[in-house]
XYZ file of C-alpha atoms in Angstrom:
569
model
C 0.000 0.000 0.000
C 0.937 3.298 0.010
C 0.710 4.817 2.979
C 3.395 2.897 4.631
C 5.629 3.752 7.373
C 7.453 5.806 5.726
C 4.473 7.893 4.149
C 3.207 7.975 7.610
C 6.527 9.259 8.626
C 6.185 11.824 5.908
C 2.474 12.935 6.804
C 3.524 13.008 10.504
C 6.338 15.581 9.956
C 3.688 17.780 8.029
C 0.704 17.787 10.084
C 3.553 18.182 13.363
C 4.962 21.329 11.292
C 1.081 22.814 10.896
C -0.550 21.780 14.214
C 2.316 21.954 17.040
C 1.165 23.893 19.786
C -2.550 24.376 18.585
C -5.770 24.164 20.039
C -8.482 21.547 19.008
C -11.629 24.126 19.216
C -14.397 21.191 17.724
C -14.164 17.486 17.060
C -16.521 15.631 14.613
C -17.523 12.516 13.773
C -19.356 12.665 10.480
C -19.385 8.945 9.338
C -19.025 5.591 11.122
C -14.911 5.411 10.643
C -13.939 9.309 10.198
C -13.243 11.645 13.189
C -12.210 15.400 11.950
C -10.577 17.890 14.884
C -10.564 21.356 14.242
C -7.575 22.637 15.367
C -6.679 26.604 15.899
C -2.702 26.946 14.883
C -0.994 29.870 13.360
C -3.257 31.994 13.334
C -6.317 29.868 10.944
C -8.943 26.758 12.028
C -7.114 23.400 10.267
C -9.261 20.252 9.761
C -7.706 17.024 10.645
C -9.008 13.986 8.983
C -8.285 11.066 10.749
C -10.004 7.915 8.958
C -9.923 4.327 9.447
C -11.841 3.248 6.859
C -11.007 -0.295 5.730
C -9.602 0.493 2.230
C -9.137 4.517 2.761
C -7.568 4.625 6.283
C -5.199 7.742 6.575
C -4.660 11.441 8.532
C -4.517 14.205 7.064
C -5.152 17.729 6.609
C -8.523 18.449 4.263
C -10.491 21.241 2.894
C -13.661 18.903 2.387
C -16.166 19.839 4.206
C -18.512 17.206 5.838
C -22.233 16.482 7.147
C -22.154 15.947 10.154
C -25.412 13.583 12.204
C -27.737 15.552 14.287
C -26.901 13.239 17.031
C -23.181 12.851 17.366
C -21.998 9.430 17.943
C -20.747 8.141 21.474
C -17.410 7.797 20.609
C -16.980 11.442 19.125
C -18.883 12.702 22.677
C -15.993 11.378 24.419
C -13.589 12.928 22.611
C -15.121 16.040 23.414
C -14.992 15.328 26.746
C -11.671 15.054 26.740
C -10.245 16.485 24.090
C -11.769 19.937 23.025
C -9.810 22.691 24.463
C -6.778 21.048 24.889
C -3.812 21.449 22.981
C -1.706 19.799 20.993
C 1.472 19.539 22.015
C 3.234 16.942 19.661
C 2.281 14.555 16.370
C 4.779 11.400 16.886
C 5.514 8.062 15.748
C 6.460 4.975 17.028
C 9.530 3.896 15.057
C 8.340 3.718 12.002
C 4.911 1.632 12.247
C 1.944 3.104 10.204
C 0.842 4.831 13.390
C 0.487 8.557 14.872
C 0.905 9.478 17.597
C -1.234 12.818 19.149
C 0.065 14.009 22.243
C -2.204 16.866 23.649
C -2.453 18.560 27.531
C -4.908 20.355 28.686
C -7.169 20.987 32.009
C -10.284 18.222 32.979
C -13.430 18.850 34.488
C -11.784 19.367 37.749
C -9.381 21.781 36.590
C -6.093 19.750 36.849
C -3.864 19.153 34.011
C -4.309 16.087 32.606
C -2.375 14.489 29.157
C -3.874 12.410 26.554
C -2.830 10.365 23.469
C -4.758 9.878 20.711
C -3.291 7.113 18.273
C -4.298 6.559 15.164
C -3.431 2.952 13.974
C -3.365 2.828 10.025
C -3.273 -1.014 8.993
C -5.858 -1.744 5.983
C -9.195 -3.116 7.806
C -7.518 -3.202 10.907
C -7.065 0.468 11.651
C -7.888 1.684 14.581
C -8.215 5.534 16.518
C -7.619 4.978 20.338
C -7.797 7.444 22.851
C -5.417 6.610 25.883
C -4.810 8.074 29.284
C -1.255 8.883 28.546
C -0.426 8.648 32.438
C -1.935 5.273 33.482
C -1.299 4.032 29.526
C -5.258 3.054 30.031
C -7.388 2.969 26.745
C -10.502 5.595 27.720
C -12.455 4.067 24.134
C -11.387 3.226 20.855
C -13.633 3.771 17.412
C -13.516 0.174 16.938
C -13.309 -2.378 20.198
C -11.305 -5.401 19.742
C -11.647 -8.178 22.263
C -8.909 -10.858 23.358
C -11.227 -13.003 20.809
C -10.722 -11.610 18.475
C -6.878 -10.933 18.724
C -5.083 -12.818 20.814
C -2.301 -10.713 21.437
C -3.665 -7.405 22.606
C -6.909 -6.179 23.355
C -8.304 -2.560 22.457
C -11.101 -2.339 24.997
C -12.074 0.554 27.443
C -9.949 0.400 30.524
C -7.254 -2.029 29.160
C -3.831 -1.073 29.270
C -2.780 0.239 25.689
C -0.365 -2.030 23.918
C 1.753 -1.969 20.730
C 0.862 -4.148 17.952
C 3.971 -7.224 17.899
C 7.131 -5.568 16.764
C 8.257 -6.596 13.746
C 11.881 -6.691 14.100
C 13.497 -5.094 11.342
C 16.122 -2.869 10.792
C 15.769 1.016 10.063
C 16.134 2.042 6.457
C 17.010 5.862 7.183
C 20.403 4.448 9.642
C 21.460 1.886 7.025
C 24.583 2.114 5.331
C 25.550 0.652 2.251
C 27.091 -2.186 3.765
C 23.561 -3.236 5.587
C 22.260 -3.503 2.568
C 24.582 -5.759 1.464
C 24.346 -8.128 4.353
C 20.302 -8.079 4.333
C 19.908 -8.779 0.233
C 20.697 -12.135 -1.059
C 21.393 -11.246 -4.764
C 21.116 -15.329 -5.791
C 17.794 -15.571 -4.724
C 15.537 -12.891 -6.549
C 13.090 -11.420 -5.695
C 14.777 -8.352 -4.572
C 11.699 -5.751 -4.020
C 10.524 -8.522 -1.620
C 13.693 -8.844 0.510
C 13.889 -5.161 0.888
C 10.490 -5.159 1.876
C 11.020 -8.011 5.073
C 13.712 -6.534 5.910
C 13.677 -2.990 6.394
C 10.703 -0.975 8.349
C 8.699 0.910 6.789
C 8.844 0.120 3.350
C 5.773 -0.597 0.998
C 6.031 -3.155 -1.991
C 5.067 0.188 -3.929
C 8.483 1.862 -2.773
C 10.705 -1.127 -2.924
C 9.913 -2.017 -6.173
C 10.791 2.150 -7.086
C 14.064 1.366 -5.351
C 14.862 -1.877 -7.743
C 13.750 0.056 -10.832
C 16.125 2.659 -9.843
C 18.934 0.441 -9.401
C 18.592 -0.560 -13.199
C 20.033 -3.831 -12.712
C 19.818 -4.509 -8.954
C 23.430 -6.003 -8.181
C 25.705 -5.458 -5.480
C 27.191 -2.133 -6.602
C 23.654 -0.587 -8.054
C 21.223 -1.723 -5.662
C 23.058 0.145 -2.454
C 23.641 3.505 -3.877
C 19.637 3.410 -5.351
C 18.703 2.607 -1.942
C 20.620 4.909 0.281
C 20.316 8.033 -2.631
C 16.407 7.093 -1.657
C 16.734 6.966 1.805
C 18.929 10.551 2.372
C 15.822 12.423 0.533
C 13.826 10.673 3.202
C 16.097 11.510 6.069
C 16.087 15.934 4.750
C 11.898 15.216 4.104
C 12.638 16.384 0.570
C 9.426 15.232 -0.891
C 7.305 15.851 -4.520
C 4.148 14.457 -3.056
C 2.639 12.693 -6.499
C -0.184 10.845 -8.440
C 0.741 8.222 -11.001
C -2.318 7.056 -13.255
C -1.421 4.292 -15.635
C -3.969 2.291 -17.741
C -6.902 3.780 -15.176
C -5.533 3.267 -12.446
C -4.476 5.884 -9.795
C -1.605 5.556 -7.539
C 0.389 7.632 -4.949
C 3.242 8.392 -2.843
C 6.214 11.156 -1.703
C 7.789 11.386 -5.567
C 6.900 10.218 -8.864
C 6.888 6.336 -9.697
C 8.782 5.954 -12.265
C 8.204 1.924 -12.291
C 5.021 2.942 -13.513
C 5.014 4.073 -16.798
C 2.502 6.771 -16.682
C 1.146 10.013 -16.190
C 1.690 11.730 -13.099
C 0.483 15.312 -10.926
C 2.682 16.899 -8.184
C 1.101 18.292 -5.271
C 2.903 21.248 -3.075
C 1.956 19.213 0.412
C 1.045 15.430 1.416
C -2.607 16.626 2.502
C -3.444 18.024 -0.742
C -2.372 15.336 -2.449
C -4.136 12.655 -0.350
C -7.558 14.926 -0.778
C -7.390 14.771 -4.719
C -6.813 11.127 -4.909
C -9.397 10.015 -2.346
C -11.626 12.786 -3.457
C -15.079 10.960 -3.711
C -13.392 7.647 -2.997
C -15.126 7.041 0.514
C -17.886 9.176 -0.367
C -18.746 6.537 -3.403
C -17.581 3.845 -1.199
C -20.393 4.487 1.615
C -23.243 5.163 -1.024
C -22.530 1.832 -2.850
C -23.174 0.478 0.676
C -26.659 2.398 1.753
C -27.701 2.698 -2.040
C -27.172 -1.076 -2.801
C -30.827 -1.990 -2.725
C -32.090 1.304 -4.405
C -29.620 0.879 -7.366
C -31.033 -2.876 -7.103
C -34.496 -1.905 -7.739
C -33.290 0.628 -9.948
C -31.601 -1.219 -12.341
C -34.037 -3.949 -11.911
C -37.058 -1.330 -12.966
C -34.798 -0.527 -16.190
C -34.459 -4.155 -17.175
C -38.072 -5.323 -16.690
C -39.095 -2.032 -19.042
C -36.734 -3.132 -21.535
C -38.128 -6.657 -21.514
C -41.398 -4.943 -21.894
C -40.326 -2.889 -24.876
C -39.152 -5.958 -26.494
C -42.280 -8.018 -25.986
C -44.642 -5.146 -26.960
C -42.467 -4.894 -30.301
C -43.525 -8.361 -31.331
C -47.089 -7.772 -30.473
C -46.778 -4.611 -32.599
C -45.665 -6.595 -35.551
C -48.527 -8.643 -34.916
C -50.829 -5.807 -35.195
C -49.374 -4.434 -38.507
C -51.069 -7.652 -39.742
C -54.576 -5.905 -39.092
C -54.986 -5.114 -42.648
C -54.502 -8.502 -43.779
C -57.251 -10.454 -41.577
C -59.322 -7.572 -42.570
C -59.148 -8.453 -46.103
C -59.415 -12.534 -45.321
C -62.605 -11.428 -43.850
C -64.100 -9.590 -46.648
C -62.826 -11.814 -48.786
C -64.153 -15.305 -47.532
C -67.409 -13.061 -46.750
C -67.423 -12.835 -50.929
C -67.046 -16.395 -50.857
C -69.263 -18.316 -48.451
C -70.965 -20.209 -50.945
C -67.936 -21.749 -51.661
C -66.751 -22.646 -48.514
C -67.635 -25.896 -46.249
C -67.580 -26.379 -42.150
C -64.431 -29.052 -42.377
C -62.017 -27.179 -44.800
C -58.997 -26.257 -43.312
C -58.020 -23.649 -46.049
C -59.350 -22.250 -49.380
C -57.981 -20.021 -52.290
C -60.464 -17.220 -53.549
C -59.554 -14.572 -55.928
C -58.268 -11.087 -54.196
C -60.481 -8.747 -55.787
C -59.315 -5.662 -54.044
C -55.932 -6.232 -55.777
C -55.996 -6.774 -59.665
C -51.925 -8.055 -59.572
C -52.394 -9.956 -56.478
C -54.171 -12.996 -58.508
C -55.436 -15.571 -55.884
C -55.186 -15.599 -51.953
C -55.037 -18.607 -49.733
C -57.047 -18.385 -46.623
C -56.039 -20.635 -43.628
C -59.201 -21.655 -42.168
C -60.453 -23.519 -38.729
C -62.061 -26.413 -39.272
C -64.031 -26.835 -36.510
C -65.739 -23.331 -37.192
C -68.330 -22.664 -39.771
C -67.685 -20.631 -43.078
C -69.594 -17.170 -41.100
C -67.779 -17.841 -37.986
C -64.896 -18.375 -39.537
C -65.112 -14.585 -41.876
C -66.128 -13.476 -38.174
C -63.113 -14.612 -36.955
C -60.866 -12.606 -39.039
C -62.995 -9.460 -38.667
C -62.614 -9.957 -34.717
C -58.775 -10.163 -35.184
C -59.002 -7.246 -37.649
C -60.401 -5.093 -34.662
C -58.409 -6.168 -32.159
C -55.292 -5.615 -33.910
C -56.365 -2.318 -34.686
C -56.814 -1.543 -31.349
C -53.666 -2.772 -30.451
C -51.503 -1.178 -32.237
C -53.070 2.226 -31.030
C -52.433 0.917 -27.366
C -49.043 -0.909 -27.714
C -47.571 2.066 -29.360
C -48.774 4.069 -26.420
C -47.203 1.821 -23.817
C -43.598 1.341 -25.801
C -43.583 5.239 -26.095
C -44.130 4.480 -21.672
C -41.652 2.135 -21.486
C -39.141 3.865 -23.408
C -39.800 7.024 -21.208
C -39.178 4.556 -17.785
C -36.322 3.565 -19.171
C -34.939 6.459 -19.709
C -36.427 7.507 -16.450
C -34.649 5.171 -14.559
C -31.277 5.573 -16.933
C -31.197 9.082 -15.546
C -30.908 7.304 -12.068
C -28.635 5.470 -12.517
C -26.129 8.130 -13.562
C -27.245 10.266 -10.853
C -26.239 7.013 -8.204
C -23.380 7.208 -9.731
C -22.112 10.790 -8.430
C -24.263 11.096 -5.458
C -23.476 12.119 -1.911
C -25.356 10.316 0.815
C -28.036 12.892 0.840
C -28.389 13.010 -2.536
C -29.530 8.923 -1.881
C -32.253 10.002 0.778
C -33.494 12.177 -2.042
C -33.486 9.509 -4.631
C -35.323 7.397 -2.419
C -38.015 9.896 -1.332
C -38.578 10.648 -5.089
C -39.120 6.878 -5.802
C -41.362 6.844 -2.675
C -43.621 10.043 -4.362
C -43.819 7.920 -7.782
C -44.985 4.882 -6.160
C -42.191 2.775 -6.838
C -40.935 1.993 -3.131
C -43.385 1.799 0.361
C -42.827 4.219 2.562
C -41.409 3.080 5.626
C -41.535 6.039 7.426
C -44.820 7.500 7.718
C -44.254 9.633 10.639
C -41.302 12.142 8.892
C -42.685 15.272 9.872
C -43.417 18.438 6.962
C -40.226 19.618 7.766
C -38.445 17.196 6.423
C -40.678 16.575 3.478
C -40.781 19.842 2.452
C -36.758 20.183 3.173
C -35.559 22.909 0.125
C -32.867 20.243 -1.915
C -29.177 21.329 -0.907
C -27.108 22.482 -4.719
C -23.358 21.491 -4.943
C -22.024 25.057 -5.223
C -18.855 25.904 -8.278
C -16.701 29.144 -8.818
C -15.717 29.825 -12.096
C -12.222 31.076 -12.736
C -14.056 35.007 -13.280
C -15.602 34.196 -9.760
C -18.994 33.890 -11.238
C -21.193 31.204 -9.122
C -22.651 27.651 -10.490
C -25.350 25.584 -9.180
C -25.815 21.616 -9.934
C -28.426 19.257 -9.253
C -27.079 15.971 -8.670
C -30.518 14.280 -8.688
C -34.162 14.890 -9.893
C -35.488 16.723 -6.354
C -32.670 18.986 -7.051
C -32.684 19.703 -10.518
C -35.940 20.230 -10.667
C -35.663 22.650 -7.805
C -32.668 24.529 -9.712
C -34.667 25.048 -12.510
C -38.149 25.720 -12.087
C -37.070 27.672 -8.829
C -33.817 28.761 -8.133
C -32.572 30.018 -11.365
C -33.784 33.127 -12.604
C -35.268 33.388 -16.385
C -31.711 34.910 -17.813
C -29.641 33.160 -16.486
C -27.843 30.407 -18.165
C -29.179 26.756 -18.055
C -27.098 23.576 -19.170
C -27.144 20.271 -20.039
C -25.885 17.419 -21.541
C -27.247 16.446 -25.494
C -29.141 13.420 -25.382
C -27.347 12.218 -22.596
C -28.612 11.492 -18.843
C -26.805 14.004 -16.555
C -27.383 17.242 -14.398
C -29.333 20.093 -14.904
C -26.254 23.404 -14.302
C -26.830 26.841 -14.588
C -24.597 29.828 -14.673
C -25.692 32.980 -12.307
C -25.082 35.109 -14.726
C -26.904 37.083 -18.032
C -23.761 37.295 -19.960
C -21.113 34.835 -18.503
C -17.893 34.744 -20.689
C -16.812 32.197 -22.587
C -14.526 30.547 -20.323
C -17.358 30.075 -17.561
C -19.295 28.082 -20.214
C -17.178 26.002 -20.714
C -16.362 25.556 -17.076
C -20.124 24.831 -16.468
C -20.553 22.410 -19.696
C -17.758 20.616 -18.034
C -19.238 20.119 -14.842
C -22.499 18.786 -16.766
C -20.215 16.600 -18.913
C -19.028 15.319 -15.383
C -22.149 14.824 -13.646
C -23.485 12.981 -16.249
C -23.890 9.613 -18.159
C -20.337 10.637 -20.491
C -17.962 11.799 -17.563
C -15.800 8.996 -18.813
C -16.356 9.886 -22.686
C -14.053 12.802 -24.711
C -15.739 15.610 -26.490
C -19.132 15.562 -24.738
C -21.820 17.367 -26.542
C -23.663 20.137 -23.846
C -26.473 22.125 -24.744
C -26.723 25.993 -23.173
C -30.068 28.309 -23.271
C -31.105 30.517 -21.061
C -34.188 29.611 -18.303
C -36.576 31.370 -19.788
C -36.259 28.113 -23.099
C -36.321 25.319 -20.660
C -40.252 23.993 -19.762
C -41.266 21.075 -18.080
C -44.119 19.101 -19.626
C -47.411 18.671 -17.708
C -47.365 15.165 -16.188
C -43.815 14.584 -17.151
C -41.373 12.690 -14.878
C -39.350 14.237 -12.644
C -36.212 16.121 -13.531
C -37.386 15.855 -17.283
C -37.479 18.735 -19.171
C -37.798 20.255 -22.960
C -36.067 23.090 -24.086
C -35.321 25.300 -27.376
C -33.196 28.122 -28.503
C -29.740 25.862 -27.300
C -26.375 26.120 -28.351
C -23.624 23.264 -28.206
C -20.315 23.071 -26.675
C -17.892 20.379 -26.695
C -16.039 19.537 -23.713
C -13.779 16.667 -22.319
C -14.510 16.123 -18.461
C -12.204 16.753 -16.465
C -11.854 15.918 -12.514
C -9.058 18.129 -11.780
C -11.317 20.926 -12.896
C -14.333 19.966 -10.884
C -12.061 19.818 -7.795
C -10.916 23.582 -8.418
C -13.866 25.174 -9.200
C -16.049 23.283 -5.825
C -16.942 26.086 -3.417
């Protein structure tokens, strides 16, 4: 991984650099593995992220800004207890585990000084934050509790004595000399990004393998010199915090890759760095997980429409046959006296067509010659019918599908309000029970929150993310000049620019945060259609979020995340 020990090393020295001596004014606890201090240093409020989430577990600094829960969990109570006014008087480490240590001092209830560690543990699904009583060494709580059950060798339980995970033994990187390298590597036996990796602290499989490539060909003259050239920009913190993306894939750590063959973005500090790349990561991560049955019904909704669509198309070709019985009627009606109960067909002359010649007429036998003319005539109305009312419920189906298209895409981007929104709507259009019967007006009649954008000439955008919203935007909070886009054809967002005359450059700011928030945020050259509010009407009974609109122009534009991230409010 990599944030290894190291990185953590790396992050520690930052945030230690920023936060030394500052005051933690509020802590918050906005989602189930995420605590975020506000801490008062140098003059400006800093927010400290510290997450344990099992794929995204990390500390850092961030400028996202979070929802918090009306009722703040137990776990972030106690921290306020004993953390909020205190202040922080160091950011360590314990050799070089993935683990940080806070060290903070302040005055209890009492009003005698009392010290504190908070320790955040950062090890994959088993990272852990831990809030110790640094005199006794007694655990106070922990955001997760492990029991001796569960791990034998420690337990992280209220009122335990606070233990270090099992040292692993190995020697440190940043006090090795060329010779310990040589004595640690067996050059015979391969596998040389391995061996650095079991024996030296602190090292990721990410940064050994840098440390081979480096080397060229890792022998005993090469493989030294990469390692220890490596290790002295460690030792001065002389770092070009950087993203690699290769193939799709996104990658990071303290300097470019260069084992990775790609692209790659430099960052001026760790924090900002670490918020690009996980930028929507979690976000996505926890909606997958309280969205998975709503984007199961969802999808599932889409699927049995489509099914529909196909099945409706065969009975329409059935129905284009309407013509036909109606002529087999007329025709055996010309012909009765030559027709017999028993025949099970009979060829008459098609008088209604002088090239056709002859017709043959399938009949039933067990029907007589009026009953069976009848027959056709009762097809010939049915059909007719039916291809009135079939047409009518593709031209349905076709509008569910793309009904439930649109949210899909809007799952997709959505935060996990924007989920509690998708699910209301669904609720209002019958296609989910309402569990919840007792919400008061309040909350049904909550106004939708926009995601707010800055273009580069400070002018502001406003985007729905879902069909509460974007209806909202449009039919209320946008005023009738102002500048209304959308993707062509394509399921996305409704945007719109507060502005009469916004320059050219703010369009295509805005189309790109439509092309983004839309079905095509993967796709180049997006087609986006601009008009002002005044052209944009939304059809009695339609669904919701769907609107018509005229007088458009088209931009092209090729999303672009970066972007997105520098224009959010």
């Amino acid at each position: 991984m990599s944030f290894d020990g190291l990185f953590t090393r790396a992050i520690g020295e930052e945030l230690s650099h920023l936060l030394r001596g500052g005051r933690i004014n509020k802590i918050h606890q906005p989602f189930k593995n995420e605590i975020v201090l506000v801490i008062r240093a140098g003059g400006k409020n800093h927010k400290l992220l510290l997450s344990v989430h099992p794929s995204y577990a990390r500390a850092q600094l961030t400028n996202e800004s979070y929802e918090n829960p009306h009722e703040p969990p137990m776990f972030c109570m106690l921290l306020r207890k004993h953390l909020e006014g205190y202040i922080l008087e160091d950011i360590g480490q314990f050799g070089l585990e993935r683990m940080l240590v806070l060290d903070v001092k302040g005055r209890n209830e009492l009003g005698d000084l009392s010290s504190k560690q908070l320790i955040i543990e950062i090890m994959g699904r088993h990272s852990n934050i831990i809030l110790v009583d640094k005199t006794r060494n007694m655990i106070l709580d922990s955001i997760k509790h492990v029991s001796y059950a569960v791990n034998s060798y420690r337990a992280i339980l209220p009122g335990q004595e606070y233990k270090l995970p099992p040292a692993q033994n190995k020697a440190n990187p940043l006090e090795a000399t060329e010779e310990d390298v040589l004595r640690k590597i067996d050059f015979n036996a391969g596998k040389i990004d391995r061996q650095l990796v079991e024996h030296f602290a602190g090292l990721s499989p990410l940064l050994a393998k840098e440390i081979v490539f480096e080397a060229g060909i890792a022998n005993r003259q090469t493989l030294p010199k990469a390692f220890i050239s490596r290790m002295k920009e460690m030792n001065s913190h002389h770092y070009e915090p950087s993203i690699m993306s290769h193939n799709g894939k996104e990658s990071f750590y303290l300097f470019p890759l260069k084992h990775t063959v790609g692209e790659y973005q430099s960052y001026t500090t760790i924090s900002e760095m670490l918020d690009r790349f996980y930028f929507g990561k979690a976000e996505r991560d926890r909606v997958k997980q309280q969205g998975n049955d709503l984007e199961r019904l969802i999808t599932n909704e889409r699927d049995k429409n489509r099914k529909k669509i196909d099945k409706l198309q065969k009975t329409l070709e059935d129905a284009q046959n309407a013509e036909e019985y109606q002529l087999f009627g007329e025709l055996l009606t010309s012909n009765l006296y030559a027709v017999q109960k028993g025949m099970t067909s009979i060829e008459v002359i098609n008088y209604y067509d002088e090239n056709a010649g002859t017709v043959t007429i399938v009949l039933d036998p067990q029907k007589s010659p009026s009953d069976n003319a009848q027959r056709f005539f009762t097809k010939y109305q049915k059909a007719k019918t039916a291809r009135k009312i079939v047409q009518e419920q593709i031209e349905n189906a076709n509008e569910e599908v793309l009904y439930f298209e649109t949210l899909i895409q809007q799952m997709e981007t959505a935060s996990i309000k924007d989920i509690e929104e998708i699910r209301q709507e669904l609720i209002e259009e019958g296609y989910i029970r309402d569990r919840q019967k007792n919400k008061s007006k309040k909350q049904l009649n909550a106004k939708p929150v926009l995601d707010q954008y800055v273009s580069s000439d400070g002018t502001e955008i406003l985007v729905g993310k879902n069909n509460k919203q974007n209806d909202y935007l449009t039919n209320k909070a946008a005023a009738r000049d102002e500048i209304w886009l959308h993707t062509k054809d394509i399921p996305g967002s409704h945007v719109v620019i507060r502005s009469k005359n916004p320059s050219n450059t703010t369009i295509l700011e805005a189309a790109n945060i439509a092309s983004y928030f839309s079905k095509a945020r993967s796709s180049s050259s997006v087609p986006v259609d601009y008009t002002q509010v005044r052209h944009v009407k939304k059809p009695n009974g339609a669904k919701p979020g769907f609107v018509i609109y005229d007088n458009q122009q088209t931009v092209y534009v090729t999303p672009d995340e970066n972007l997105i991230i520098q224009l959010k409010k």
